[in-house]
mmCIF file of C-alpha atoms in Angstrom:
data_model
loop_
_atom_site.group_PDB
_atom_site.id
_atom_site.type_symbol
_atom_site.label_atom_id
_atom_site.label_comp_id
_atom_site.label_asym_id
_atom_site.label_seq_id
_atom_site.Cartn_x
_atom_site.Cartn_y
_atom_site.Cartn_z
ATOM 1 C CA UNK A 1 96.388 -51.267 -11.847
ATOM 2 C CA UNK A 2 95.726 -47.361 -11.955
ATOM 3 C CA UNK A 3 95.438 -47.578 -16.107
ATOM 4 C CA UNK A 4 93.155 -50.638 -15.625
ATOM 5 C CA UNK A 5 90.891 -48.552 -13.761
ATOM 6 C CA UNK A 6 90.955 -45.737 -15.928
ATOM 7 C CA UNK A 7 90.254 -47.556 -18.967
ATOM 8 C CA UNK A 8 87.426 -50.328 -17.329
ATOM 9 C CA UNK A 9 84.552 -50.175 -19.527
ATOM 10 C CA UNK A 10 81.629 -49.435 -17.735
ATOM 11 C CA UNK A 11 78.962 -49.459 -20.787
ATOM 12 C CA UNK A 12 77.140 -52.918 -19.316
ATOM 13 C CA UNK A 13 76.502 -51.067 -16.023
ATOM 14 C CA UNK A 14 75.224 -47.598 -18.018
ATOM 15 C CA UNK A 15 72.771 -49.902 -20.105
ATOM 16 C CA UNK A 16 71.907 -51.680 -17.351
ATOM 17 C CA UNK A 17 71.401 -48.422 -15.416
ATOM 18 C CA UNK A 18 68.896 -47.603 -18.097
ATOM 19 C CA UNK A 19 67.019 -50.348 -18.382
ATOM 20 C CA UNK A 20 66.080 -51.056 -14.940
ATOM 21 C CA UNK A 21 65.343 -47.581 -14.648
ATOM 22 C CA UNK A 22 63.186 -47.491 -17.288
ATOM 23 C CA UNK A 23 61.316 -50.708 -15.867
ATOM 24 C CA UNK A 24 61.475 -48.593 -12.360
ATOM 25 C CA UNK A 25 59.442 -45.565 -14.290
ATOM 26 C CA UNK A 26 56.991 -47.572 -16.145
ATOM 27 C CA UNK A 27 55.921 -49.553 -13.215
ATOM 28 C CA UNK A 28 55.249 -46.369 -11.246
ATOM 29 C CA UNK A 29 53.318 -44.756 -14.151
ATOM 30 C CA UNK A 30 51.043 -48.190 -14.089
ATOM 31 C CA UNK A 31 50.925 -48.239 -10.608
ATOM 32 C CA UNK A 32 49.616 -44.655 -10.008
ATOM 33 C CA UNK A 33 47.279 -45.394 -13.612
ATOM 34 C CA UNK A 34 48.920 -42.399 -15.299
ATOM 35 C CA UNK A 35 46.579 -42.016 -18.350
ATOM 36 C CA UNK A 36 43.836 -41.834 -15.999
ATOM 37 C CA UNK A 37 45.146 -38.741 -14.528
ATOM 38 C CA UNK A 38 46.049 -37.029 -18.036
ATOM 39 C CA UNK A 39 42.362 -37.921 -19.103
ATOM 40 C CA UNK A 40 41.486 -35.468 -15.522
ATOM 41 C CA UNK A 41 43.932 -32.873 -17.464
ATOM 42 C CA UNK A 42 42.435 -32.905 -21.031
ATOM 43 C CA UNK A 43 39.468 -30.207 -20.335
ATOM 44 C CA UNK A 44 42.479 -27.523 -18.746
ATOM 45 C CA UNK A 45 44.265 -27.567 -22.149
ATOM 46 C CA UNK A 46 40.910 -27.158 -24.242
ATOM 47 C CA UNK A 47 40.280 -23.438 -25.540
ATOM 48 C CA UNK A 48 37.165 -21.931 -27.355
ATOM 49 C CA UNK A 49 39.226 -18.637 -27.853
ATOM 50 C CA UNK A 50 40.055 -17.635 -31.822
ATOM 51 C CA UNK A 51 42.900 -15.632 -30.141
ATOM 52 C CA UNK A 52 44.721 -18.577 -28.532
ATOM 53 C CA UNK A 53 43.819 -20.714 -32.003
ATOM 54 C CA UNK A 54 45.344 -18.076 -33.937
ATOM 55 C CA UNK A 55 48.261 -18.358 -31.904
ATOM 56 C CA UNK A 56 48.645 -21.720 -31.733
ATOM 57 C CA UNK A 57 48.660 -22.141 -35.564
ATOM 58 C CA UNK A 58 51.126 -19.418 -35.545
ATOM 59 C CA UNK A 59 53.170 -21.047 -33.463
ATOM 60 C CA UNK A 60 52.953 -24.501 -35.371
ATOM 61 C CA UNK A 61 53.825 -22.652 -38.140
ATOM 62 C CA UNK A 62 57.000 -21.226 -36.800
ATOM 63 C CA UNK A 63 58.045 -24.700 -35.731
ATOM 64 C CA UNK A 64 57.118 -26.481 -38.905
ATOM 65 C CA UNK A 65 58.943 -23.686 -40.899
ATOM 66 C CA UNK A 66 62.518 -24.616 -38.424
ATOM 67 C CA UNK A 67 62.153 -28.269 -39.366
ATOM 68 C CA UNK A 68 62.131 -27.582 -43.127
ATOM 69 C CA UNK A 69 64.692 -24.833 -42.485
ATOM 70 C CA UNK A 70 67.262 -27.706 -40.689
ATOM 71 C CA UNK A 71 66.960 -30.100 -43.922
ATOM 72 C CA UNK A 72 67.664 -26.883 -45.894
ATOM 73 C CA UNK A 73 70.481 -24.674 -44.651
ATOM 74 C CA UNK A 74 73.042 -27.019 -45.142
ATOM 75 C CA UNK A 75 75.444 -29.183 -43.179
ATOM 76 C CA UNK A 76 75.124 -28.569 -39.422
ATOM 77 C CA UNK A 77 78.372 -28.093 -37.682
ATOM 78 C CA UNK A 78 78.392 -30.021 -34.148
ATOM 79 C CA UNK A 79 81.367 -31.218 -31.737
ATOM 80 C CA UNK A 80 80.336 -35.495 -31.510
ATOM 81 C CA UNK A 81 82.222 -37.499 -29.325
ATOM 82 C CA UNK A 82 82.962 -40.672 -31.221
ATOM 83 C CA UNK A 83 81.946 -43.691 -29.822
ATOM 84 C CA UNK A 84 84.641 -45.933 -30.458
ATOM 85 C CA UNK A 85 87.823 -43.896 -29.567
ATOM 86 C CA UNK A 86 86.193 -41.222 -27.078
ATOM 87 C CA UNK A 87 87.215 -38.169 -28.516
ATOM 88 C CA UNK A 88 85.653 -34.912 -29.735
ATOM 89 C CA UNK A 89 85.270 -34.151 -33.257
ATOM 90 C CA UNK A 90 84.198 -31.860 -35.285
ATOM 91 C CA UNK A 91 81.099 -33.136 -37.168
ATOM 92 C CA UNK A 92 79.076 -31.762 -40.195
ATOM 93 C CA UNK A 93 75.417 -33.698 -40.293
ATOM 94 C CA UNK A 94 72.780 -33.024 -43.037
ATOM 95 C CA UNK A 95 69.615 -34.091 -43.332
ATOM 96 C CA UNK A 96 67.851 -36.476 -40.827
ATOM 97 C CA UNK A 97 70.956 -36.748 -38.841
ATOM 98 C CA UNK A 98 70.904 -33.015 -37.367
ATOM 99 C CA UNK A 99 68.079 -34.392 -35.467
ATOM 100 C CA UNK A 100 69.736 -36.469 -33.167
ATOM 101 C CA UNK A 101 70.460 -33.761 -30.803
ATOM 102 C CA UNK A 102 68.748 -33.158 -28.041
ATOM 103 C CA UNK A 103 67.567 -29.636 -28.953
ATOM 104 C CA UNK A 104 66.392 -31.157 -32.028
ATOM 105 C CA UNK A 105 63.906 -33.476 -30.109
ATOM 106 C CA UNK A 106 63.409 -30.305 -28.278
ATOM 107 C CA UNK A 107 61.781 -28.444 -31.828
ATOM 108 C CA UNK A 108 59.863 -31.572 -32.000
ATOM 109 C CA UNK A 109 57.943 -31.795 -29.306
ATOM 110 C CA UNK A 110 57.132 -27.848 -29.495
ATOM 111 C CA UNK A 111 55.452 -28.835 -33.040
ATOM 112 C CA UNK A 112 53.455 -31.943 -31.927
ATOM 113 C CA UNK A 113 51.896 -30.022 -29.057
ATOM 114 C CA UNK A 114 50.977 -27.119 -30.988
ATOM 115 C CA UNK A 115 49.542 -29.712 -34.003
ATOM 116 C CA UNK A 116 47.834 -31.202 -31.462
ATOM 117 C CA UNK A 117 46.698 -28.275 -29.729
ATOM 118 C CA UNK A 118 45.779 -26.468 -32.911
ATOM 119 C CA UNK A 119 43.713 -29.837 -34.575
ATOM 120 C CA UNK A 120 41.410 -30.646 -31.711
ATOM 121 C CA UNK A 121 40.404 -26.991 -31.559
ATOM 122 C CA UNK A 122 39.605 -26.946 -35.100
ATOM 123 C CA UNK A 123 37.767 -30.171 -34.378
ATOM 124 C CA UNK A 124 35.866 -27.937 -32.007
ATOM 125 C CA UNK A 125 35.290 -25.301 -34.213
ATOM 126 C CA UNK A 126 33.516 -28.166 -37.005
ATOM 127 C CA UNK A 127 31.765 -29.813 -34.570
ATOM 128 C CA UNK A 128 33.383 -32.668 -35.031
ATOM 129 C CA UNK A 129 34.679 -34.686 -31.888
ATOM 130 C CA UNK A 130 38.459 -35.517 -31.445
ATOM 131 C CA UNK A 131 39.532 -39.236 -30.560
ATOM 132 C CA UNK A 132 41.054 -38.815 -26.506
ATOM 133 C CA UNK A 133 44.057 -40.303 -27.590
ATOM 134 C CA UNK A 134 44.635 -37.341 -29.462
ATOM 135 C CA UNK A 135 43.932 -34.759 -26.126
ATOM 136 C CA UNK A 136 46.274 -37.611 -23.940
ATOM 137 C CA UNK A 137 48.734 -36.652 -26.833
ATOM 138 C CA UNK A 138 48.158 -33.141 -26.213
ATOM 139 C CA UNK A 139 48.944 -33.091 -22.647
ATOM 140 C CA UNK A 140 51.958 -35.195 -22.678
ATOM 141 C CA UNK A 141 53.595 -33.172 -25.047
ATOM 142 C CA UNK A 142 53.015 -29.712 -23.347
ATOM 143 C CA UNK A 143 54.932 -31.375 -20.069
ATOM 144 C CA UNK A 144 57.859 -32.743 -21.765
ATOM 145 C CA UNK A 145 58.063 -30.109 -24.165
ATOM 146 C CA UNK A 146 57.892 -27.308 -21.729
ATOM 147 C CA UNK A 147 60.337 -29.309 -19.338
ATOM 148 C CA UNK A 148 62.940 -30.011 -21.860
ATOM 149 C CA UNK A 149 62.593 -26.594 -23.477
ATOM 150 C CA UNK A 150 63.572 -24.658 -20.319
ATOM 151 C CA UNK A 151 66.426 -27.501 -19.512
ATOM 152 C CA UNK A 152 67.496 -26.685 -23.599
ATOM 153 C CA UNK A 153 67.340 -22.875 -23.414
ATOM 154 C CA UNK A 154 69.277 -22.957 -20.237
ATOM 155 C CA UNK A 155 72.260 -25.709 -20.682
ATOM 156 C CA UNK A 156 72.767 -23.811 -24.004
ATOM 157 C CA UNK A 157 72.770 -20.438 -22.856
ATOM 158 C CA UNK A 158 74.589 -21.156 -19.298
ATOM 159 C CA UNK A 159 76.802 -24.268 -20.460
ATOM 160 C CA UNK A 160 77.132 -24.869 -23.885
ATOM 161 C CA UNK A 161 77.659 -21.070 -25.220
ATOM 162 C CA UNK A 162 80.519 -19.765 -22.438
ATOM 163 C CA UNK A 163 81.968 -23.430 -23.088
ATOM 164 C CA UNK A 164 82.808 -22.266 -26.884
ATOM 165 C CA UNK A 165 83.345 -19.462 -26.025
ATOM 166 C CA UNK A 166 86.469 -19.957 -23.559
ATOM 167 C CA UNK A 167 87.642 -23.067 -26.401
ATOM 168 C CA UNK A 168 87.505 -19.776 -28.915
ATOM 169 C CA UNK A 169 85.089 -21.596 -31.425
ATOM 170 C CA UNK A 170 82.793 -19.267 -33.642
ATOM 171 C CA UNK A 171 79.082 -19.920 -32.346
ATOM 172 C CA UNK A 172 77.101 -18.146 -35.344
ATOM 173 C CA UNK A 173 75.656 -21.160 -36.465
ATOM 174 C CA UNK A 174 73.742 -21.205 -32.763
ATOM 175 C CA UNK A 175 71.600 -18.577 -33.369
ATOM 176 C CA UNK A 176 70.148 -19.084 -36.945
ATOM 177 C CA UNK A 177 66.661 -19.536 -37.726
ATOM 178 C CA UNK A 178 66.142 -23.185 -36.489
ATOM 179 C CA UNK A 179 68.276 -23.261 -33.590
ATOM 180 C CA UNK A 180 66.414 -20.121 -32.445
ATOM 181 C CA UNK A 181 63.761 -21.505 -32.492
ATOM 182 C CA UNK A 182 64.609 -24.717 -30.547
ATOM 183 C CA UNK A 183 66.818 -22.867 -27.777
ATOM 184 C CA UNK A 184 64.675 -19.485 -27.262
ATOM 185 C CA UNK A 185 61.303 -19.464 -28.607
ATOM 186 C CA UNK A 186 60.349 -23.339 -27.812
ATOM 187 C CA UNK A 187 60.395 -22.071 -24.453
ATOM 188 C CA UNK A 188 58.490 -18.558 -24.581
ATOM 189 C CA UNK A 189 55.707 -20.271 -27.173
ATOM 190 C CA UNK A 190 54.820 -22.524 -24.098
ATOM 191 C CA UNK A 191 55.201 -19.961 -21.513
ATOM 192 C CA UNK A 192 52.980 -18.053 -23.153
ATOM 193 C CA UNK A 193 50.508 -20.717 -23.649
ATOM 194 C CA UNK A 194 51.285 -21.874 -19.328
ATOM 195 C CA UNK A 195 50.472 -18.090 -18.537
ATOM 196 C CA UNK A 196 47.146 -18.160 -20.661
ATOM 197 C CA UNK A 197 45.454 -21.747 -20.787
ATOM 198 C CA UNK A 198 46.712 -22.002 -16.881
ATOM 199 C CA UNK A 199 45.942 -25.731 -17.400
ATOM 200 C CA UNK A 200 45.830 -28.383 -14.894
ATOM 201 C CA UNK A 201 49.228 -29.658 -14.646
ATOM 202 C CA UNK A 202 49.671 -32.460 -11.757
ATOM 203 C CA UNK A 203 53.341 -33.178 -9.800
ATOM 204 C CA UNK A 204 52.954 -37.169 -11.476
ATOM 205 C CA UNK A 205 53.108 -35.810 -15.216
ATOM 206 C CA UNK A 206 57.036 -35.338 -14.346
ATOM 207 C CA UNK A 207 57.394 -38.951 -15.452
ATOM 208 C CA UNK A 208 56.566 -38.032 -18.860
ATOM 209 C CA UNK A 209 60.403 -36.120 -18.583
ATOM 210 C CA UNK A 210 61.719 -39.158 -17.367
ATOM 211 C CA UNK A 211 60.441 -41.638 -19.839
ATOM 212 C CA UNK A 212 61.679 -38.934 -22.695
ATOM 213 C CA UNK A 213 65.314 -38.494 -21.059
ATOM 214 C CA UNK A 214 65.314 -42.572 -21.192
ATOM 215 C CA UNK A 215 64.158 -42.422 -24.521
ATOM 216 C CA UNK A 216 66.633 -39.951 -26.136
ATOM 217 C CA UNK A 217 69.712 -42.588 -24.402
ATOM 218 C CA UNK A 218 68.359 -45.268 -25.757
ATOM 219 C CA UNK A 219 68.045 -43.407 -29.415
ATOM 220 C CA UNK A 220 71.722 -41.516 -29.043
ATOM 221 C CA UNK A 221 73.276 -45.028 -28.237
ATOM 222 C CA UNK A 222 71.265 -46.550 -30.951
ATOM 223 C CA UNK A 223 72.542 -44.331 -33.565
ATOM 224 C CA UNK A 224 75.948 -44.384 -31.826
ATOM 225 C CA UNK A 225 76.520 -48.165 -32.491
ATOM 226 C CA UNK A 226 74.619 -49.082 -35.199
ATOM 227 C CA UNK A 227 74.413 -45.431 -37.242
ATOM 228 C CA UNK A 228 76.429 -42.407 -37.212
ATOM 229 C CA UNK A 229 78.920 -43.705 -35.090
ATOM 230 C CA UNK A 230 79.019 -41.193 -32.464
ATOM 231 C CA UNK A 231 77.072 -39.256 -29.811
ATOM 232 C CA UNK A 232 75.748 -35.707 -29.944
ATOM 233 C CA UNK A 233 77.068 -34.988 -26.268
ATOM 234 C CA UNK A 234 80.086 -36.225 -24.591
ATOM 235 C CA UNK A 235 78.398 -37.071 -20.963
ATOM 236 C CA UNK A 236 76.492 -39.663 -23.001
ATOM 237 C CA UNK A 237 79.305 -41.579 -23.594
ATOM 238 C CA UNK A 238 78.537 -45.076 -21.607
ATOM 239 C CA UNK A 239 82.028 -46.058 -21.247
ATOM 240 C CA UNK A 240 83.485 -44.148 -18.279
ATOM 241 C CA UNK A 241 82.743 -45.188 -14.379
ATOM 242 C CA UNK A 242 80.336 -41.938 -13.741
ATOM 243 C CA UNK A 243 78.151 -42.430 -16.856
ATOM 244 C CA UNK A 244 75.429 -44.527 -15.601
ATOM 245 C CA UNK A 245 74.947 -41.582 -13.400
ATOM 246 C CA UNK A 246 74.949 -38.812 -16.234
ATOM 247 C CA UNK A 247 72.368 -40.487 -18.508
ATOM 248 C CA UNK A 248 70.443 -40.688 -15.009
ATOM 249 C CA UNK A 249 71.014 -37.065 -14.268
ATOM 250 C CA UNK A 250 69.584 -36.019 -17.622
ATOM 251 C CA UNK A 251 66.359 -37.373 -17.040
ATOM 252 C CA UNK A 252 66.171 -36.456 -13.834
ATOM 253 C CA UNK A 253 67.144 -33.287 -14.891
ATOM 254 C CA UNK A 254 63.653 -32.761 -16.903
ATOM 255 C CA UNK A 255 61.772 -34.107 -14.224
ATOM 256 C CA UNK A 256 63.294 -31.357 -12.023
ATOM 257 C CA UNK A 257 62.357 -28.969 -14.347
ATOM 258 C CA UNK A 258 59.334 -29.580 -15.245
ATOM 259 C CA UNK A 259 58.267 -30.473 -11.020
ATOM 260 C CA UNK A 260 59.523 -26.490 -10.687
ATOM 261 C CA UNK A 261 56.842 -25.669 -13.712
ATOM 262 C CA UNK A 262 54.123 -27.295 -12.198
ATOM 263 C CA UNK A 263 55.305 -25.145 -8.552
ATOM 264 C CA UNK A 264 54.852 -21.989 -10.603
ATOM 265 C CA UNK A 265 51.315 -23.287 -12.112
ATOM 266 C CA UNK A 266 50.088 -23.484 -9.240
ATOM 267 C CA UNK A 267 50.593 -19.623 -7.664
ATOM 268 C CA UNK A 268 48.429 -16.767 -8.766
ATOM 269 C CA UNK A 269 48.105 -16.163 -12.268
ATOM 270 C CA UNK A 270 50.361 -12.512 -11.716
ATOM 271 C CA UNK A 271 52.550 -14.172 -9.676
ATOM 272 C CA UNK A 272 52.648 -17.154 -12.068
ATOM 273 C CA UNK A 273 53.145 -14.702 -15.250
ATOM 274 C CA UNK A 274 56.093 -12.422 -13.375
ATOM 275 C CA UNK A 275 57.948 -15.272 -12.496
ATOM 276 C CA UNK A 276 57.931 -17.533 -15.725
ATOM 277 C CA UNK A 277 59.004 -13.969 -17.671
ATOM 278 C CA UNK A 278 62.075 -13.962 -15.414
ATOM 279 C CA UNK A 279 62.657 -17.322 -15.783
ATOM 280 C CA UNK A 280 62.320 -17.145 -19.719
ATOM 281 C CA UNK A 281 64.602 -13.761 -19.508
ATOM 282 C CA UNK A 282 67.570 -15.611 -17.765
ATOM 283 C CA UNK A 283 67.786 -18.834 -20.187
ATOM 284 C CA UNK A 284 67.030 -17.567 -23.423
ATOM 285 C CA UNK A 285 69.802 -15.665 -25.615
ATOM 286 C CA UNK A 286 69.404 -14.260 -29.362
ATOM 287 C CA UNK A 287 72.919 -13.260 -30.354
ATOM 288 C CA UNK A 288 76.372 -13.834 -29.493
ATOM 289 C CA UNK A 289 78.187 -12.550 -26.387
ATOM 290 C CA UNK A 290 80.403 -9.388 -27.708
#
């Protein structure tokens, strides 16, 4: 009876989990007409400022350069739990595969905002008017992106790092030029641009972090069954009894994060500036522990 329990299968109730979730989510986000309160956002984010366009293209060019950078150091090297057997492995991806972590996802989203960001001002600059899909595109990224950049810097830095460490696994590979980028500087490009732009951020836009936690499951189990074969993180694993509440928590996670972001918007723009620089200081890390 006890090994019956310990191997049930509980990957029906962890997609289930997700999907009515998910259906949970989106009828909120209709409910409360979501779009319509981005479209009350899009002004905040606007600049007219050659210093914050400089800085946007330089940090869309920092980003862009990490992507091409991932394709061309080389195979990755990644501990995958395999999907069929549940155990850790040691895993090499190259190419379009390294992007199926979450940090990955986390690069991303730093480089749509800032293309975003940086073409509608440029738009500004010619006169020429930018479609509003384009500004709605703009705001959603900054919230998830922020959100899940602060969530990456800090499970990395406070989780994932003193994990290897104790296992007695080399971590180089963590802190070249891409990953760098996705674990430390994702998060201080946005900071920076929070601090500055102090745009309108509202409490609702923390459904954009749910919708993208949701959205990364559905992806990792995707490629799981039908692609690579295995997932990036072993909590994703839908099998055992407490993962419909782990893909949960990971959502909910960047929801959490990005709800304490908006807090911190909202104070003085000192008070908002010392507090986001601690913040920043106590997730990010640039080299290995000695």
């Amino acid at each position: 009876m006890n090994n019956e329990n310990t191997d049930a299968d509980f990957t029906r109730y962890t997609i289930s989990t997700i999907f009515f979730v998910g259906m949970g989510v989106l009828f909120y986000a209709i409910n409360i007409d979501l779009l319509n309160l981005v479209d009350q956002s899009i002004n905040s984010f606007h600049s007219s400022s050659s210093l914050v366009f400089s800085w946007r293209i330089i940090c869309l060019f920092v980003g862009v350069c990490a992507i091409i950078y991932t394709f061309k150091c080389g195979p990755g090297n990644m501990r995958v739990m395999m999907i069929r057997n549940c155990k850790e492995e040691i895993y090499h991806p190259e190419g379009i595969s390294k992007f199926i972590t979450f940090s990955s996802w986390t690069l991303l989203a730093n480089v749509v905002y800032f293309a975003s960001a940086s073409l509608i001002q440029g738009l500004d600059y010619l006169d020429i008017s930018s479609p509003s899909f384009l500004s709605q595109i703009q705001v959603i990224a900054f919230c998830t992106a922020i959100a899940i950049a602060f969530l990456t810097a800090t499970i990395v830095r406070h989780i994932i790092l003193p994990d290897e460490a104790k296992l007695g696994r080399n971590v180089d590979h963590m802190f070249l030029f891409h990953e760098q980028v996705m674990h430390n500087f994702a998060a201080i490009f946005l900071t920076i641009e929070l601090i500055i732009l102090r745009p309108k951020l509202m409490p609702e836009f923390a459904i954009f972090g749910l919708f993208l936690g949701i959205i990364y499951v559905v992806f990792a189990y995707l490629f799981a069954y039908f692609g690579g074969g295995y997932l990036a993180y072993s909590f994703l694993h839908p099998k055992p009894k407490i993962a419909p509440v782990l893909v949960i928590a990971l959502a909910s996670f960047i929801a959490i994060f990005y709800a304490g972001l908006w807090f911190v918007s909202t104070l003085d723009q000192l008070i908002t500036g010392v507090i986001l620089s601690i913040w920043v200081m106590l997730i990010v890390q640039f080299k290995p522990n000695k």
